[in-house]
């Protein structure tokens, strides 16, 4: 799995990748913005992904490789087949 997340001029986001123990090849990615300002990150990731937010709500598609995060917020990028 290849994951690239960045925003020009911003502090690098925190990124973690988790593997599913009982499903080989299944991965989710957590992206966190620890800044005090909202950020929109360019995301390059293998395969289709949906965005899950800690506030809840329905999964959203990852639109054009862009992920908007509020200050001190995070989101999970998951394969829709794993939901």
XYZ file of N, CA, C and O in Angstrom:
332
model
N 0.848 -1.169 0.000
C 0.000 0.000 0.000
C 0.894 1.233 0.000
O 1.835 1.337 0.757
N 0.569 2.177 -0.865
C 1.273 3.445 -0.936
C 0.325 4.547 -0.501
O -0.787 4.640 -1.000
N 0.779 5.376 0.452
C -0.029 6.486 0.947
C 0.840 7.734 0.962
O 1.931 7.722 1.514
N 0.350 8.800 0.353
C 1.026 10.089 0.404
C -0.005 11.129 0.805
O -1.078 11.201 0.203
N 0.300 11.919 1.840
C -0.607 12.961 2.315
C 0.226 14.215 2.543
O 1.236 14.163 3.231
N -0.187 15.339 1.946
C 0.544 16.581 2.178
C -0.315 17.803 1.881
O -1.320 17.716 1.193
N 0.115 18.927 2.421
C -0.430 20.237 2.077
C 0.756 21.176 2.029
O 1.500 21.293 3.014
N 0.954 21.848 0.923
C 2.088 22.755 0.761
C 2.082 23.811 1.855
O 1.062 24.430 2.131
N 3.207 23.986 2.512
C 3.349 25.026 3.516
C 2.808 24.685 4.889
O 2.951 25.467 5.815
N 2.211 23.533 5.073
C 1.637 23.159 6.372
C 2.533 22.127 7.049
O 3.294 21.416 6.396
N 2.414 22.061 8.357
C 3.096 21.008 9.095
C 2.559 19.665 8.597
O 1.370 19.542 8.297
N 3.405 18.690 8.498
C 2.986 17.376 7.998
C 1.914 16.786 8.900
O 2.014 16.857 10.122
N 0.866 16.190 8.323
C -0.162 15.546 9.130
C 0.375 14.252 9.732
O 1.353 13.696 9.243
N -0.257 13.800 10.760
C 0.065 12.498 11.333
C -0.719 11.452 10.550
O -1.913 11.608 10.327
N -0.048 10.404 10.121
C -0.674 9.349 9.326
C -0.317 7.999 9.938
O 0.837 7.758 10.280
N -1.314 7.135 10.097
C -1.089 5.776 10.594
C -1.856 4.804 9.709
O -2.950 5.108 9.250
N -1.274 3.644 9.467
C -1.909 2.602 8.653
C -2.109 1.375 9.531
O -1.195 0.939 10.221
N -3.341 0.845 9.511
C -3.655 -0.368 10.263
C -4.034 -1.479 9.305
O -4.768 -1.252 8.347
N -3.561 -2.679 9.623
C -3.921 -3.870 8.850
C -4.979 -4.645 9.628
O -4.944 -4.697 10.858
N -5.923 -5.248 8.902
C -6.978 -6.065 9.510
C -6.425 -7.473 9.689
O -6.027 -8.120 8.719
N -6.395 -7.976 10.940
C -5.785 -9.283 11.226
C -6.412 -10.434 10.463
O -5.726 -11.319 9.990
N -7.736 -10.441 10.347
C -8.396 -11.592 9.731
C -8.650 -11.410 8.235
O -9.207 -12.300 7.602
N -8.259 -10.265 7.681
C -8.425 -10.032 6.240
C -7.100 -9.569 5.638
O -6.827 -8.381 5.571
N -6.276 -10.497 5.183
C -4.989 -10.112 4.604
C -5.167 -9.099 3.472
O -6.066 -9.226 2.652
N -4.350 -8.076 3.469
C -4.417 -7.057 2.428
C -5.362 -5.916 2.743
O -5.345 -4.895 2.078
N -6.215 -6.071 3.759
C -7.156 -5.024 4.118
C -6.460 -4.012 5.021
O -5.829 -4.372 6.006
N -6.566 -2.732 4.664
C -5.907 -1.671 5.421
C -6.833 -0.469 5.564
O -7.657 -0.199 4.701
N -6.669 0.264 6.651
C -7.300 1.571 6.774
C -6.215 2.566 7.166
O -5.177 2.201 7.712
N -6.463 3.825 6.847
C -5.487 4.880 7.099
C -6.162 5.968 7.928
O -7.268 6.396 7.609
N -5.499 6.393 8.988
C -5.982 7.499 9.802
C -5.098 8.704 9.513
O -3.868 8.603 9.554
N -5.732 9.828 9.200
C -5.012 11.087 8.954
C -5.478 12.067 10.022
O -6.678 12.263 10.204
N -4.523 12.684 10.723
C -4.856 13.624 11.788
C -4.216 14.981 11.528
O -3.047 15.060 11.133
N -4.979 16.035 11.757
C -4.506 17.411 11.662
C -4.359 17.945 13.084
O -5.352 18.220 13.750
N -3.128 18.112 13.544
C -2.885 18.620 14.891
C -2.727 20.138 14.914
O -2.490 20.715 15.968
N -2.860 20.776 13.757
C -2.751 22.233 13.689
C -3.993 22.907 14.278
O -5.046 22.285 14.420
N -3.853 24.191 14.583
C -4.977 24.983 15.083
C -5.816 25.582 13.963
O -6.780 26.290 14.233
N -5.451 25.325 12.720
C -6.167 25.819 11.546
C -6.709 24.642 10.754
O -6.118 23.567 10.740
N -7.835 24.823 10.037
C -8.312 23.756 9.153
C -7.323 23.545 8.014
O -6.626 24.478 7.611
N -7.251 22.341 7.524
C -6.340 21.996 6.423
C -7.065 21.142 5.402
O -7.958 20.368 5.743
N -6.661 21.268 4.148
C -7.116 20.370 3.095
C -5.875 19.691 2.537
O -4.965 20.353 2.035
N -5.835 18.378 2.657
C -4.671 17.598 2.256
C -4.900 16.927 0.910
O -6.007 16.463 0.621
N -3.840 16.870 0.124
C -3.841 16.060 -1.096
C -3.481 14.644 -0.666
O -2.491 14.437 0.039
N -4.313 13.669 -1.058
C -4.116 12.284 -0.639
C -3.957 11.411 -1.875
O -4.807 11.428 -2.771
N -2.871 10.661 -1.923
C -2.676 9.655 -2.967
C -2.626 8.308 -2.257
O -1.784 8.090 -1.390
N -3.566 7.440 -2.584
C -3.677 6.150 -1.900
C -4.157 5.101 -2.893
O -4.951 5.392 -3.786
N -3.657 3.891 -2.741
C -4.059 2.796 -3.621
C -5.510 2.405 -3.353
O -5.929 2.311 -2.205
N -6.256 2.190 -4.401
C -7.604 1.653 -4.283
C -8.646 2.677 -3.889
O -8.334 3.795 -3.495
N -9.922 2.283 -3.977
C -11.016 3.187 -3.603
C -11.057 3.365 -2.089
O -10.738 2.447 -1.334
N -11.439 4.547 -1.649
C -11.521 4.849 -0.213
C -12.752 5.688 0.076
O -13.190 6.495 -0.748
N -13.297 5.483 1.271
C -14.334 6.363 1.796
C -13.775 7.003 3.057
O -12.851 6.484 3.682
N -14.362 8.146 3.427
C -13.919 8.902 4.595
C -14.921 8.684 5.725
O -16.122 8.880 5.547
N -14.418 8.268 6.876
C -15.214 8.115 8.090
C -14.709 9.139 9.099
O -13.505 9.280 9.285
N -15.635 9.850 9.717
C -15.252 10.915 10.659
C -15.701 10.559 12.073
O -16.748 9.937 12.254
N -14.923 10.978 13.089
C -15.291 10.642 14.465
C -16.619 11.253 14.903
O -17.255 10.748 15.819
N -17.055 12.329 14.239
C -18.339 12.939 14.577
C -19.501 12.057 14.151
O -20.656 12.331 14.490
N -19.227 11.049 13.343
C -20.270 10.154 12.860
C -20.758 10.561 11.488
O -20.086 11.273 10.758
N -21.941 10.114 11.142
C -22.481 10.372 9.815
C -22.142 9.242 8.861
O -21.445 8.294 9.206
N -22.667 9.361 7.668
C -22.443 8.342 6.641
C -21.036 8.465 6.059
O -20.479 9.558 5.996
N -20.461 7.349 5.606
C -19.176 7.427 4.913
C -19.289 8.332 3.691
O -20.304 8.333 3.004
N -18.249 9.117 3.449
C -18.204 10.027 2.294
C -17.156 9.520 1.318
O -16.128 9.011 1.746
N -17.362 9.691 0.034
C -16.299 9.317 -0.902
C -15.111 10.277 -0.752
O -15.286 11.441 -0.388
N -13.914 9.780 -0.993
C -12.729 10.634 -1.033
C -12.755 11.344 -2.381
O -12.499 10.732 -3.416
N -13.124 12.603 -2.377
C -13.354 13.382 -3.599
C -12.053 13.907 -4.193
O -11.355 14.693 -3.545
N -11.723 13.482 -5.393
C -10.585 13.995 -6.164
C -9.290 13.999 -5.353
O -8.444 14.876 -5.533
N -9.142 13.044 -4.440
C -7.907 12.956 -3.674
C -7.697 14.096 -2.700
O -6.567 14.381 -2.327
N -8.775 14.763 -2.267
C -8.672 15.890 -1.334
C -9.402 15.534 -0.036
O -10.532 15.060 -0.057
N -8.747 15.780 1.092
C -9.325 15.496 2.397
C -9.276 16.761 3.247
O -8.199 17.252 3.576
N -10.440 17.300 3.590
C -10.529 18.498 4.430
C -10.703 18.064 5.883
O -11.567 17.249 6.193
N -9.842 18.615 6.760
C -9.917 18.325 8.183
C -9.943 19.625 8.961
O -9.175 20.547 8.680
N -10.807 19.676 9.961
C -10.852 20.832 10.847
C -9.645 20.846 11.760
O -8.849 19.901 11.800
N -9.502 21.931 12.537
C -8.399 22.000 13.490
C -8.481 20.850 14.495
O -9.567 20.513 14.969
N -7.337 20.238 14.760
C -7.257 19.154 15.754
C -8.317 18.082 15.513
O -9.049 17.680 16.409
N -8.407 17.654 14.261
C -9.399 16.671 13.860
C -8.713 15.520 13.129
O -7.527 15.587 12.817
N -9.469 14.481 12.866
C -8.927 13.305 12.183
C -10.021 12.653 11.353
O -11.205 12.944 11.520
N -9.611 11.769 10.462
C -10.547 10.983 9.664
C -9.885 9.645 9.342
O -8.660 9.531 9.315
N -10.727 8.655 9.081
C -10.259 7.330 8.680
C -10.598 7.154 7.210
O -11.716 7.418 6.788
N -9.623 6.686 6.443
C -9.838 6.344 5.035
C -9.905 4.820 4.967
O -8.943 4.141 5.331
N -11.039 4.296 4.539
C -11.257 2.852 4.531
C -11.711 2.392 3.158
O -12.304 3.148 2.397
N -11.433 1.131 2.852
C -11.929 0.509 1.633
C -13.422 0.266 1.828
O -13.828 -0.315 2.840
N -14.281 0.724 0.902
C -15.721 0.520 1.080
C -16.110 -0.956 1.238
O -17.099 -1.273 1.879
N -15.312 -1.870 0.689
C -15.606 -3.302 0.811
C -15.446 -3.788 2.247
O -15.977 -4.836 2.605
N -14.707 -3.057 3.087
C -14.491 -3.459 4.463
C -15.576 -2.964 5.421
O -15.557 -3.289 6.602
N -16.508 -2.164 4.917
C -17.538 -1.615 5.805
C -18.705 -2.566 5.951
O -19.033 -3.330 5.144
